[in-house]
PDB file of C-alpha atoms and ligand atoms in Angstrom:
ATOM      1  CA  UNK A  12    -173.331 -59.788  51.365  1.00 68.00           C
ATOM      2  CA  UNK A  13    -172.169 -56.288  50.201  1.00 69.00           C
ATOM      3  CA  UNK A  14    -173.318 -54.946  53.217  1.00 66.00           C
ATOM      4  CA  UNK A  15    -171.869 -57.217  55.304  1.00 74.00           C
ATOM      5  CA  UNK A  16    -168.537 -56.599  53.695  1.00 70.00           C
ATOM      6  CA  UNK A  17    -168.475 -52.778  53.970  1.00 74.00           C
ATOM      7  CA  UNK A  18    -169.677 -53.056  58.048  1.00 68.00           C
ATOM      8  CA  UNK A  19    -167.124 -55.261  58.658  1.00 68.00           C
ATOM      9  CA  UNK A  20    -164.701 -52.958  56.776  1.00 67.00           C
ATOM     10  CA  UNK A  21    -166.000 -50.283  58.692  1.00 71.00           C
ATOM     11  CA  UNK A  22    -165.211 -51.821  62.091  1.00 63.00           C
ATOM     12  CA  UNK A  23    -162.168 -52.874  60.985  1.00 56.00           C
ATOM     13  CA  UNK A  24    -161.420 -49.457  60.258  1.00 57.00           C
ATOM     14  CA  UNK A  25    -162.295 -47.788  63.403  1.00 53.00           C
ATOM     15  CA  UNK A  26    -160.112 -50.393  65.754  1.00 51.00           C
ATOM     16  CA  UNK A  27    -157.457 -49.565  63.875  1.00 52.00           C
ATOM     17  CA  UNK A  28    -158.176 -45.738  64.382  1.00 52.00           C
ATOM     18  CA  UNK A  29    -158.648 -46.670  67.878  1.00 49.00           C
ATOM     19  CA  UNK A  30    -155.039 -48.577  68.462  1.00 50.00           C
ATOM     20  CA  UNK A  31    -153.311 -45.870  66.757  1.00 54.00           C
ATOM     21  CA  UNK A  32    -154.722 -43.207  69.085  1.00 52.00           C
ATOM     22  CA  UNK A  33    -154.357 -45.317  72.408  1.00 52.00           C
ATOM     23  CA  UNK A  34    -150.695 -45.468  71.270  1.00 58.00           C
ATOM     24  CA  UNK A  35    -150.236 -41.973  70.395  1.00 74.00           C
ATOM     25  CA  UNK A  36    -151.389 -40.918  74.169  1.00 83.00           C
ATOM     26  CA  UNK A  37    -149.807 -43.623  75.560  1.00 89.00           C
ATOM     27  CA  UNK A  38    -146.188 -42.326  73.531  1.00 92.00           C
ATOM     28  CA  UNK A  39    -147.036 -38.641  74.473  1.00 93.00           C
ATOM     29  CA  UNK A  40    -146.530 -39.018  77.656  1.00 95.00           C
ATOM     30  CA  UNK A  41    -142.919 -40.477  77.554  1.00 97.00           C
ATOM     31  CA  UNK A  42    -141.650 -37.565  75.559  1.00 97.00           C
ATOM     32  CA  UNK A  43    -141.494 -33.492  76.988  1.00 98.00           C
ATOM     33  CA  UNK A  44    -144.959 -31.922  76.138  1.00 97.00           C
ATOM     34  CA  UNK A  45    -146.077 -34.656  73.584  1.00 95.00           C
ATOM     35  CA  UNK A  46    -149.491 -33.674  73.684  1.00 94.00           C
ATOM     36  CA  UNK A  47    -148.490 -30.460  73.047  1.00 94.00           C
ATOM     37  CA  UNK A  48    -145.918 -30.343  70.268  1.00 94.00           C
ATOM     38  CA  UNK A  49    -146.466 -27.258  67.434  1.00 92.00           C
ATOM     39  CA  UNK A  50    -148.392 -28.180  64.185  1.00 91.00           C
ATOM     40  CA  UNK A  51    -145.161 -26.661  62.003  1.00 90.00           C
ATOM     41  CA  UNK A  52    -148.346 -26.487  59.266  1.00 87.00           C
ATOM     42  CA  UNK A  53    -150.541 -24.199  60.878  1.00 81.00           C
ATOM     43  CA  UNK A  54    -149.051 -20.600  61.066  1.00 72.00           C
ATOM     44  CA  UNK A  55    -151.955 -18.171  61.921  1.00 66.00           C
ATOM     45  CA  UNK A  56    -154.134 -20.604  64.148  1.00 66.00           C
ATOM     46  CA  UNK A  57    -151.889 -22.896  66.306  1.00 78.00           C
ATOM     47  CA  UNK A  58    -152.766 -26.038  67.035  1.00 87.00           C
ATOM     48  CA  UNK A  59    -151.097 -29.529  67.507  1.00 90.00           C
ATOM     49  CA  UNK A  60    -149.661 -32.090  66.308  1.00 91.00           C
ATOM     50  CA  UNK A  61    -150.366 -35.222  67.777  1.00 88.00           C
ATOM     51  CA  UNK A  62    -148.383 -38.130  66.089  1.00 89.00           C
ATOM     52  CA  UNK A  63    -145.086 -36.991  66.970  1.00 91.00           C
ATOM     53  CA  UNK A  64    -143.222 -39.569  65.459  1.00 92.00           C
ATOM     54  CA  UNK A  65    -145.219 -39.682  62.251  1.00 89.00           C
ATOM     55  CA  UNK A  66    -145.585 -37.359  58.828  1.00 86.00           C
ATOM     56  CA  UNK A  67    -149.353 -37.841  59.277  1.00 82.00           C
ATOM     57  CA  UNK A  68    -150.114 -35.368  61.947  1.00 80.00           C
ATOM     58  CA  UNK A  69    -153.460 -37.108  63.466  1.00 74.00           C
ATOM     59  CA  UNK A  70    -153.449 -40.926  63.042  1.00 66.00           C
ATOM     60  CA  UNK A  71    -149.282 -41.652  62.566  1.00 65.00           C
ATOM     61  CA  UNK A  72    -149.210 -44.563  60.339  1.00 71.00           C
ATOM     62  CA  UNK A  73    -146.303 -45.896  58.359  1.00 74.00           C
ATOM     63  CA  UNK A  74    -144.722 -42.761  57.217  1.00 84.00           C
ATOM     64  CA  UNK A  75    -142.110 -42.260  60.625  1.00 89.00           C
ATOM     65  CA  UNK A  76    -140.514 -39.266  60.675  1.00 91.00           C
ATOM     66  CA  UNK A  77    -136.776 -38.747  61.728  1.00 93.00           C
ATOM     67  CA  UNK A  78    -137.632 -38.337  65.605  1.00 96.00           C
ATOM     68  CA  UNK A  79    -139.923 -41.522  65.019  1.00 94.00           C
ATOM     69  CA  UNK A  80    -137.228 -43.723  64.020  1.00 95.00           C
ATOM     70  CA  UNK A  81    -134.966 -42.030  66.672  1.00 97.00           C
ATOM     71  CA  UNK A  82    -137.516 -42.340  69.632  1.00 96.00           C
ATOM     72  CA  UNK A  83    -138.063 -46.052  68.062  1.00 95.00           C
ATOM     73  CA  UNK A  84    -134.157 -46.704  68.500  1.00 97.00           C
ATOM     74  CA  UNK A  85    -134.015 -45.437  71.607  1.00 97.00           C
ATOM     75  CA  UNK A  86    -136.249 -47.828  72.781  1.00 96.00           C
ATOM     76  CA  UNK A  87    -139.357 -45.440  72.370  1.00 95.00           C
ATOM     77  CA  UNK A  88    -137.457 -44.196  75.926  1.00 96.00           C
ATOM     78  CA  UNK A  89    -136.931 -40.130  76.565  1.00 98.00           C
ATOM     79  CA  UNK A  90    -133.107 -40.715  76.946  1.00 98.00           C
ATOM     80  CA  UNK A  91    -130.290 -37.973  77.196  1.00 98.00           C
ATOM     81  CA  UNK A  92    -128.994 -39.337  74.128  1.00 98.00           C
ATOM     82  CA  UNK A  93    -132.193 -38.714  71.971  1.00 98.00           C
ATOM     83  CA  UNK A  94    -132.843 -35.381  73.855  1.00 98.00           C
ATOM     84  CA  UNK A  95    -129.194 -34.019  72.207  1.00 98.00           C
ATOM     85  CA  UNK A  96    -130.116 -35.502  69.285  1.00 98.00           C
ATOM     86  CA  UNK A  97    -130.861 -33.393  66.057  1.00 97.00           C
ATOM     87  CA  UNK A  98    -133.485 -35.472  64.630  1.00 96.00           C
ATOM     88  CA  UNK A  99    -134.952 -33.317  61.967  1.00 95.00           C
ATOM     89  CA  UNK A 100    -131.609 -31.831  61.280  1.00 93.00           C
ATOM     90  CA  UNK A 101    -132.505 -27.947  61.431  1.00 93.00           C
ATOM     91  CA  UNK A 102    -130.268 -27.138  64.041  1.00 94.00           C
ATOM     92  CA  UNK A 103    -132.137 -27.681  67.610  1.00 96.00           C
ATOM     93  CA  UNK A 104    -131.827 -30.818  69.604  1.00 98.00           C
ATOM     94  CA  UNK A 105    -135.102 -32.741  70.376  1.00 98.00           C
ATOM     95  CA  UNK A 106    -135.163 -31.086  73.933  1.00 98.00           C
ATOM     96  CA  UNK A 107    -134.587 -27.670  72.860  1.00 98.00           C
ATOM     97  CA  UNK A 108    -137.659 -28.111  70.194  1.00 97.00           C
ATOM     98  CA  UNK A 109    -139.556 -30.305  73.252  1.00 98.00           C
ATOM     99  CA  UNK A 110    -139.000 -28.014  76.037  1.00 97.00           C
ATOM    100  CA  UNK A 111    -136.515 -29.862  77.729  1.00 98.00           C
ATOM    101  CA  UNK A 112    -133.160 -28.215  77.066  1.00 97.00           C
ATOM    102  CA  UNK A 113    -130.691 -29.592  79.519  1.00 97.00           C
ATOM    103  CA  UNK A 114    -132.576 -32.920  78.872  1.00 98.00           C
ATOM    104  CA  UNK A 115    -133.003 -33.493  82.518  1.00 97.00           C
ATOM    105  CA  UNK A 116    -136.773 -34.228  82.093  1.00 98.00           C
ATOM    106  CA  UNK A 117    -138.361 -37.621  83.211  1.00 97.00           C
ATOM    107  CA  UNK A 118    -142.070 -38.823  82.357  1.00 96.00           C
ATOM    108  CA  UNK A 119    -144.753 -37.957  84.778  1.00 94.00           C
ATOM    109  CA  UNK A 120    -142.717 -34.646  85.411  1.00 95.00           C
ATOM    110  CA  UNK A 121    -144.308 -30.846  84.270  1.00 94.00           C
ATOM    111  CA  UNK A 122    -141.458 -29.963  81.760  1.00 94.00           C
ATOM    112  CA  UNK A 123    -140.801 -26.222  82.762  1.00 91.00           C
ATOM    113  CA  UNK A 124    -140.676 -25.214  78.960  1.00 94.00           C
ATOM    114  CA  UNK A 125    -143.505 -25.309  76.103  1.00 95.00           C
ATOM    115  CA  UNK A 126    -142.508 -27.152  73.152  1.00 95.00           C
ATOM    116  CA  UNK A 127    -141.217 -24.695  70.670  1.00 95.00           C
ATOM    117  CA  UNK A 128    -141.044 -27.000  67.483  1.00 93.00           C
ATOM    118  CA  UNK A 129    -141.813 -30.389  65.900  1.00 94.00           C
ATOM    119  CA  UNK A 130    -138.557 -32.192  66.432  1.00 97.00           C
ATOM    120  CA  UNK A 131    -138.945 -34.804  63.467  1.00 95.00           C
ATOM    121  CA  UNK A 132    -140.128 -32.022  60.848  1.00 93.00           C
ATOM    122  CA  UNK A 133    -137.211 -29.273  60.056  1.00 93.00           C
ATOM    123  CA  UNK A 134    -139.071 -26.045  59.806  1.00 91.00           C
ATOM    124  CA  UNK A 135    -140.042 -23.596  58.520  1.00 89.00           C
ATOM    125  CA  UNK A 136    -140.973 -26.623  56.237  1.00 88.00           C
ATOM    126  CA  UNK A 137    -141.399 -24.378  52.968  1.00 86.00           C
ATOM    127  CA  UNK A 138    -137.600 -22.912  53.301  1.00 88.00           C
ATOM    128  CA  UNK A 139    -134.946 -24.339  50.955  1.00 89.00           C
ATOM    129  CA  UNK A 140    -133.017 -25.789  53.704  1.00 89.00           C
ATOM    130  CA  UNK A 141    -135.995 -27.634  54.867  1.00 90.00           C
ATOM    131  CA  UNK A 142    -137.480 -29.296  51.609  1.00 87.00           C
ATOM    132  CA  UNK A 143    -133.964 -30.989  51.905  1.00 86.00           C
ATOM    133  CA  UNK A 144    -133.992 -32.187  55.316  1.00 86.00           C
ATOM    134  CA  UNK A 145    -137.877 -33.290  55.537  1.00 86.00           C
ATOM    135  CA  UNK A 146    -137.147 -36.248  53.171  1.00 79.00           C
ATOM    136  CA  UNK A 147    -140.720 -38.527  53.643  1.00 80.00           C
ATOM    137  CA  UNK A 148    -142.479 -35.041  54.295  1.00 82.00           C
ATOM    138  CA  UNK A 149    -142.997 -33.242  51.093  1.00 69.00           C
ATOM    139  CA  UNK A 150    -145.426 -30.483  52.062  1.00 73.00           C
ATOM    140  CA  UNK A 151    -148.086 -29.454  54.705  1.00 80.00           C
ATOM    141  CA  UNK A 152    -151.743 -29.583  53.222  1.00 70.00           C
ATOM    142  CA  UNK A 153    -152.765 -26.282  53.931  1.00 50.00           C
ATOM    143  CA  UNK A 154    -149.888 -24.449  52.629  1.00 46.00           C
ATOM    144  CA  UNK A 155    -150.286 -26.125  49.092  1.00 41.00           C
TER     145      UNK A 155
HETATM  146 CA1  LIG B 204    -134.266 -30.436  65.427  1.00 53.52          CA
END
């Protein structure tokens, strides 16, 4: 019976893993270089952060980040209103931190810019400034 329980636990477990990364991709690609937003965490090796709209940089979950709930009220729609928006509140719109700057990008479309920063996580994260903005996001893991 205890066996039973924990397989069906596991399963249970790995559709969920499974939803969550279907939507990620599938949320990616309405947003300028989703799949290839900064990790503001990682400062020597870069890599990427692929829950845009979430604190938990791999599998989102419940913890949304500023740009989450923006992209959410936008109608989880790249819009020219949530491109000038200031999401994370460190002083770049979401297209300047995205790569689209005069928010004139549409999905499907090669955004002519690389994604310079996350737009829902005010960085550098461990400034002053930052530990105010980045309420929900207390610290990255690797700098602790
Ligand atoms: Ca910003």
């Amino acid at each position: 019976m205890y066996f039973q329980m924990t397989f069906v636990v596991q399963i249970l477990t790995l559709c969920i893993v499974i939803v969550n990364v279907y939507c990620h991709e599938e949320y990616q690609k309405r947003i300028p270089n989703g799949n290839r937003v900064p990790n503001p965490c990682s400062k020597i090796q870069k890599s990427i952060w692929k829950a845009v709209g979430h604190f938990n940089n791999t599998h989102g979950g419940v913890e949304i980040s500023s740009f989450g709930k923006d992209f959410k009220n936008s109608n989880k729609t790249w819009t020219i209103t949530l491109c000038n928006l200031d999401s994370d509140g460190d002083g770049k719109t979401n297209g300047e931190e995205l790569g689209d700057p005069s928010c004139v990008w549409t999905p499907g479309k090669e955004p002519k810019v690389p994604a310079k920063n996350h737009p829902g996580i005010c960085e550098p994260v461990d400034s002053v400034r930052c530990k105010r903005q980045n309420q929900g996001f207390n610290q990255c893991p690797q700098l602790n």
